[in-house]
Amino acid sequence: MISPEDALKAAAHMATAVPHAAALGFELVSIGDNRGAIRTPWREELVGDPATGVIASGVVTALLDHCCGLAITAGKREAFSTATLDLRIDYMRPAAPRMGIIAEAHCYKLTRSIAFVRAQAWDEDPTDPIATAQAAFILNGPAPLPGAPT
Amino acid sequence: MSTPAEQLKTFLQSVPYIRFLGMTAELAGDEMTAILPFAPHLIGNTFLPALHGGVIGAFMEMTALAQLSVVQETPKVHKTIDVTIEYLRPGRSMTTYARATCARSAGASPM
């Protein structure tokens, strides 16, 4: 059992140091109270529509998914891994051209094995979201299927 | 009027994020297969190791957009309204493939 402070530190590290998070340039905005927020800065190579310079929706997907993971970790007092079970994303509008994106997630229900999370992403104004997400995660990683190679 | 193969090629080459992922696609007749070679920057879990869940979701969504570029000729990149992804197991550190079907497309005949 590690201290809540160390658990938060480990969660903050996970938010930015996981290889794909680092590749997307994720920056920790806030963490705590079953919530987490992450920002990803705009970069030319993350553009999804070259005509407008708007960041790809796939980046928003990865950001929302990762941010949900952070919110779950923020509600636990020990280090553990999560895996996404399902993720639904609704895109309200494209992000503003050449703008970074912030996402905030709230883990509103945590059972022994499952976490339920809501998240939203915005560029300038949190009350005018780009996308919202609803997700479920399994805690401690998925159990291997019977007969599956290990 | 360009061929579906040319439309697919144009789509794949024009989107910077697709190059960032390292995604390619092959077209055999009217069946497209998207290919995502494993790369270290796609990892979400370093212990397994496994692909980031967001990478799998983004790859599938890009596959759907690529399939649309095959079905429908348009100068613009299509915009996603919603996606729902159900994860069955971790994505291992190997090449991943995806296919999409277009059930209904306004302005073009469905495949």
CSV table of C-alpha atoms in Angstrom, one decimal:
chain,number,residue,atom,x,y,z
A,1,MET,CA,0.0,0.0,0.0
A,2,ILE,CA,1.5,3.3,-1.0
A,3,SER,CA,0.5,6.7,0.3
A,4,PRO,CA,-2.3,8.7,-1.4
A,5,GLU,CA,0.4,11.3,-2.4
A,6,ASP,CA,2.6,8.7,-4.0
A,7,ALA,CA,-0.4,7.2,-5.8
A,8,LEU,CA,-1.3,10.7,-7.2
A,9,LYS,CA,2.3,11.1,-8.3
A,10,ALA,CA,2.3,7.7,-10.0
A,11,ALA,CA,-1.0,8.7,-11.7
A,12,ALA,CA,0.4,12.0,-12.9
A,13,HIS,CA,3.5,10.2,-14.3
A,14,MET,CA,1.2,7.8,-16.1
A,15,ALA,CA,-0.7,10.7,-17.7
A,16,THR,CA,2.3,11.9,-19.6
A,17,ALA,CA,5.0,9.2,-19.6
A,18,VAL,CA,3.1,6.3,-21.3
A,19,PRO,CA,4.7,6.1,-24.8
A,20,HIS,CA,1.6,7.1,-26.8
A,21,ALA,CA,0.8,9.9,-24.3
A,22,ALA,CA,4.4,11.2,-24.7
A,23,ALA,CA,4.1,10.9,-28.5
A,24,LEU,CA,1.0,13.0,-28.5
A,25,GLY,CA,2.6,15.6,-26.1
A,26,PHE,CA,0.1,15.1,-23.3
A,27,GLU,CA,0.5,17.6,-20.4
A,28,LEU,CA,-1.1,17.1,-17.0
A,29,VAL,CA,-3.6,19.9,-16.1
A,30,SER,CA,-5.1,18.6,-12.8
A,31,ILE,CA,-5.7,15.5,-10.9
A,32,GLY,CA,-7.7,14.5,-7.7
A,33,ASP,CA,-11.2,13.8,-6.4
A,34,ASN,CA,-11.9,11.1,-9.0
A,35,ARG,CA,-11.2,13.6,-11.7
A,36,GLY,CA,-8.3,14.2,-14.1
A,37,ALA,CA,-7.6,16.7,-16.8
A,38,ILE,CA,-5.0,16.6,-19.6
A,39,ARG,CA,-4.0,19.0,-22.4
A,40,THR,CA,-2.5,18.1,-25.8
A,41,PRO,CA,-0.9,21.0,-27.7
A,42,TRP,CA,-1.6,21.5,-31.4
A,43,ARG,CA,1.0,20.0,-33.8
A,44,GLU,CA,1.2,19.9,-37.6
A,45,GLU,CA,1.5,16.1,-37.6
A,46,LEU,CA,-1.6,15.6,-35.5
A,47,VAL,CA,-3.8,17.4,-38.1
A,48,GLY,CA,-6.8,15.4,-39.4
A,49,ASP,CA,-8.0,17.8,-42.1
A,50,PRO,CA,-5.2,19.5,-44.0
A,51,ALA,CA,-7.7,22.0,-45.5
A,52,THR,CA,-8.5,23.5,-42.1
A,53,GLY,CA,-5.6,22.5,-39.8
A,54,VAL,CA,-8.0,21.0,-37.3
A,55,ILE,CA,-6.5,18.4,-35.0
A,56,ALA,CA,-7.6,14.8,-35.9
A,57,SER,CA,-10.6,13.3,-34.2
A,58,GLY,CA,-8.4,10.3,-33.5
A,59,VAL,CA,-6.3,12.4,-31.2
A,60,VAL,CA,-9.4,13.5,-29.3
A,61,THR,CA,-10.3,9.8,-29.0
A,62,ALA,CA,-6.9,8.9,-27.5
A,63,LEU,CA,-7.0,12.0,-25.2
A,64,LEU,CA,-10.5,11.2,-23.9
A,65,ASP,CA,-9.6,7.5,-23.3
A,66,HIS,CA,-6.4,8.4,-21.5
A,67,CYS,CA,-8.0,11.1,-19.5
A,68,CYS,CA,-10.7,8.6,-18.3
A,69,GLY,CA,-7.8,6.3,-17.2
A,70,LEU,CA,-6.3,9.2,-15.2
A,71,ALA,CA,-9.6,10.0,-13.5
A,72,ILE,CA,-10.0,6.3,-12.3
A,73,THR,CA,-6.4,6.3,-11.0
A,74,ALA,CA,-7.2,9.6,-9.2
A,75,GLY,CA,-9.9,7.8,-7.2
A,76,LYS,CA,-7.7,4.9,-6.1
A,77,ARG,CA,-5.1,4.7,-3.3
A,78,GLU,CA,-2.9,2.2,-5.0
A,79,ALA,CA,-1.1,1.8,-8.3
A,80,PHE,CA,-2.9,-0.5,-10.7
A,81,SER,CA,-3.6,-0.8,-14.4
A,82,THR,CA,-6.9,-0.3,-16.3
A,83,ALA,CA,-8.1,-1.5,-19.8
A,84,THR,CA,-10.9,0.1,-21.8
A,85,LEU,CA,-14.0,-2.1,-22.2
A,86,ASP,CA,-16.1,0.3,-24.2
A,87,LEU,CA,-15.9,3.9,-25.2
A,88,ARG,CA,-18.5,6.1,-26.9
A,89,ILE,CA,-17.6,9.5,-28.2
A,90,ASP,CA,-19.9,12.1,-29.6
A,91,TYR,CA,-18.3,14.9,-31.6
A,92,MET,CA,-20.2,18.2,-31.2
A,93,ARG,CA,-18.1,20.3,-33.5
A,94,PRO,CA,-14.5,20.3,-35.0
A,95,ALA,CA,-11.8,21.9,-32.8
A,96,ALA,CA,-10.7,25.4,-33.8
A,97,PRO,CA,-7.9,25.4,-36.4
A,98,ARG,CA,-4.4,25.2,-34.9
A,99,MET,CA,-5.7,24.9,-31.4
A,100,GLY,CA,-4.7,22.4,-28.6
A,101,ILE,CA,-7.3,20.5,-26.8
A,102,ILE,CA,-8.1,19.9,-23.1
A,103,ALA,CA,-10.1,17.0,-21.7
A,104,GLU,CA,-11.5,16.4,-18.3
A,105,ALA,CA,-12.9,13.1,-17.0
A,106,HIS,CA,-14.9,12.2,-13.9
A,107,CYS,CA,-15.0,8.6,-12.6
A,108,TYR,CA,-18.5,8.7,-11.1
A,109,LYS,CA,-18.7,5.0,-10.1
A,110,LEU,CA,-16.0,2.6,-9.1
A,111,THR,CA,-16.7,-1.1,-8.2
A,112,ARG,CA,-14.1,-3.8,-7.4
A,113,SER,CA,-13.5,-4.6,-11.0
A,114,ILE,CA,-15.2,-1.9,-13.2
A,115,ALA,CA,-15.0,1.9,-13.4
A,116,PHE,CA,-17.6,4.1,-15.1
A,117,VAL,CA,-16.4,7.4,-16.5
A,118,ARG,CA,-17.7,10.5,-18.3
A,119,ALA,CA,-15.4,12.9,-20.1
A,120,GLN,CA,-15.5,16.0,-22.3
A,121,ALA,CA,-13.0,17.8,-24.5
A,122,TRP,CA,-12.8,21.5,-25.4
A,123,ASP,CA,-10.4,23.9,-27.0
A,124,GLU,CA,-11.2,27.4,-25.5
A,125,ASP,CA,-14.4,27.2,-23.4
A,126,PRO,CA,-15.3,24.2,-21.2
A,127,THR,CA,-19.0,25.1,-21.7
A,128,ASP,CA,-18.7,24.7,-25.5
A,129,PRO,CA,-17.3,21.1,-25.8
A,130,ILE,CA,-15.8,19.6,-29.0
A,131,ALA,CA,-16.7,16.1,-27.8
A,132,THR,CA,-18.1,14.1,-24.9
A,133,ALA,CA,-17.3,10.5,-23.9
A,134,GLN,CA,-18.9,7.8,-21.9
A,135,ALA,CA,-16.7,4.8,-21.0
A,136,ALA,CA,-16.3,1.7,-18.9
A,137,PHE,CA,-13.0,0.3,-17.8
A,138,ILE,CA,-11.9,-3.0,-16.2
A,139,LEU,CA,-9.5,-2.6,-13.3
A,140,ASN,CA,-6.2,-4.5,-12.9
A,141,GLY,CA,-6.2,-5.4,-16.6
A,142,PRO,CA,-8.4,-7.9,-18.4
A,143,ALA,CA,-8.3,-11.6,-17.4
A,144,PRO,CA,-6.9,-13.8,-20.1
A,145,LEU,CA,-9.6,-15.7,-22.0
A,146,PRO,CA,-9.7,-19.5,-21.4
A,147,GLY,CA,-7.3,-21.2,-23.8
A,148,ALA,CA,-5.8,-17.9,-24.9
A,149,PRO,CA,-2.0,-17.9,-25.3
A,150,THR,CA,-0.2,-16.2,-22.5
B,1,MET,CA,-13.2,11.2,-62.1
B,2,SER,CA,-10.6,9.3,-60.1
B,3,THR,CA,-10.6,5.6,-59.3
B,4,PRO,CA,-11.4,4.3,-55.8
B,5,ALA,CA,-7.7,3.4,-55.4
B,6,GLU,CA,-6.6,6.9,-56.3
B,7,GLN,CA,-9.2,8.4,-53.9
B,8,LEU,CA,-7.9,6.1,-51.1
B,9,LYS,CA,-4.3,7.0,-51.9
B,10,THR,CA,-5.1,10.7,-51.8
B,11,PHE,CA,-6.9,10.4,-48.5
B,12,LEU,CA,-4.1,8.4,-46.8
B,13,GLN,CA,-1.4,10.8,-48.1
B,14,SER,CA,-3.3,14.1,-47.3
B,15,VAL,CA,-4.0,13.4,-43.6
B,16,PRO,CA,-0.9,14.2,-41.4
B,17,TYR,CA,-2.4,12.2,-38.4
B,18,ILE,CA,-2.5,9.0,-40.5
B,19,ARG,CA,1.2,9.4,-41.2
B,20,PHE,CA,1.8,10.0,-37.5
B,21,LEU,CA,0.1,6.6,-36.7
B,22,GLY,CA,2.0,4.9,-39.6
B,23,MET,CA,-1.3,3.6,-41.0
B,24,THR,CA,-1.5,2.2,-44.6
B,25,ALA,CA,-4.2,0.5,-46.6
B,26,GLU,CA,-4.6,-2.0,-49.4
B,27,LEU,CA,-7.5,-2.3,-51.8
B,28,ALA,CA,-8.4,-5.6,-53.4
B,29,GLY,CA,-11.4,-5.2,-55.7
B,30,ASP,CA,-13.8,-3.2,-53.5
B,31,GLU,CA,-12.5,-4.6,-50.2
B,32,MET,CA,-10.1,-2.4,-48.3
B,33,THR,CA,-7.9,-3.6,-45.5
B,34,ALA,CA,-6.2,-1.0,-43.3
B,35,ILE,CA,-2.9,-1.9,-41.8
B,36,LEU,CA,-1.3,-0.5,-38.6
B,37,PRO,CA,2.3,-1.7,-38.2
B,38,PHE,CA,3.4,-1.9,-34.5
B,39,ALA,CA,5.5,1.0,-33.4
B,40,PRO,CA,6.8,2.0,-29.9
B,41,HIS,CA,5.0,5.3,-29.9
B,42,LEU,CA,1.6,3.5,-30.1
B,43,ILE,CA,2.1,1.7,-26.8
B,44,GLY,CA,-0.4,2.5,-23.9
B,45,ASN,CA,0.7,-0.3,-21.5
B,46,THR,CA,4.4,-0.9,-21.3
B,47,PHE,CA,4.1,-4.0,-19.1
B,48,LEU,CA,2.1,-6.2,-21.5
B,49,PRO,CA,3.0,-4.4,-23.9
B,50,ALA,CA,-0.2,-3.4,-25.5
B,51,LEU,CA,-1.4,-0.7,-27.9
B,52,HIS,CA,-3.1,2.3,-26.4
B,53,GLY,CA,-6.9,2.0,-26.4
B,54,GLY,CA,-7.1,5.4,-28.0
B,55,VAL,CA,-4.8,4.2,-30.8
B,56,ILE,CA,-7.2,1.2,-31.5
B,57,GLY,CA,-10.2,3.5,-31.5
B,58,ALA,CA,-8.5,6.1,-33.7
B,59,PHE,CA,-7.3,3.4,-36.1
B,60,MET,CA,-10.8,2.0,-36.5
B,61,GLU,CA,-12.2,5.5,-37.0
B,62,MET,CA,-9.6,6.3,-39.6
B,63,THR,CA,-10.4,3.0,-41.3
B,64,ALA,CA,-14.0,4.0,-41.5
B,65,LEU,CA,-13.0,7.4,-43.1
B,66,ALA,CA,-10.7,5.6,-45.5
B,67,GLN,CA,-13.5,3.3,-46.5
B,68,LEU,CA,-15.7,6.3,-47.1
B,69,SER,CA,-13.0,7.8,-49.4
B,70,VAL,CA,-13.2,4.6,-51.4
B,71,VAL,CA,-17.0,4.7,-51.7
B,72,GLN,CA,-17.4,8.4,-52.2
B,73,GLU,CA,-15.3,10.9,-54.1
B,74,THR,CA,-15.1,14.1,-52.2
B,75,PRO,CA,-12.5,16.9,-52.0
B,76,LYS,CA,-13.1,17.2,-48.3
B,77,VAL,CA,-12.2,15.0,-45.3
B,78,HIS,CA,-15.4,13.6,-43.8
B,79,LYS,CA,-16.3,14.5,-40.2
B,80,THR,CA,-17.2,12.0,-37.5
B,81,ILE,CA,-20.3,12.5,-35.5
B,82,ASP,CA,-20.0,9.6,-33.1
B,83,VAL,CA,-18.0,6.5,-32.5
B,84,THR,CA,-18.7,3.6,-30.2
B,85,ILE,CA,-15.8,1.1,-29.6
B,86,GLU,CA,-16.1,-2.2,-27.8
B,87,TYR,CA,-12.8,-3.6,-26.7
B,88,LEU,CA,-12.6,-7.4,-26.6
B,89,ARG,CA,-8.9,-7.8,-25.6
B,90,PRO,CA,-5.7,-5.8,-25.5
B,91,GLY,CA,-4.1,-5.0,-28.9
B,92,ARG,CA,-0.7,-6.9,-28.9
B,93,SER,CA,2.6,-5.5,-30.1
B,94,MET,CA,2.1,-6.7,-33.6
B,95,THR,CA,0.7,-5.4,-36.9
B,96,THR,CA,-3.1,-4.7,-36.5
B,97,TYR,CA,-5.6,-4.8,-39.3
B,98,ALA,CA,-9.0,-3.2,-39.7
B,99,ARG,CA,-11.9,-3.3,-42.2
B,100,ALA,CA,-15.0,-1.1,-42.4
B,101,THR,CA,-18.4,-1.4,-44.2
B,102,CYS,CA,-20.4,1.5,-45.3
B,103,ALA,CA,-24.0,0.7,-44.5
B,104,ARG,CA,-25.5,3.9,-45.8
B,105,SER,CA,-24.0,7.1,-47.4
B,106,ALA,CA,-26.0,10.1,-48.4
B,107,GLY,CA,-25.2,11.2,-51.9
B,108,ALA,CA,-23.7,7.8,-53.0
B,109,SER,CA,-24.9,4.3,-53.4
B,110,PRO,CA,-24.1,2.1,-50.4
B,111,MET,CA,-21.6,-0.6,-50.9
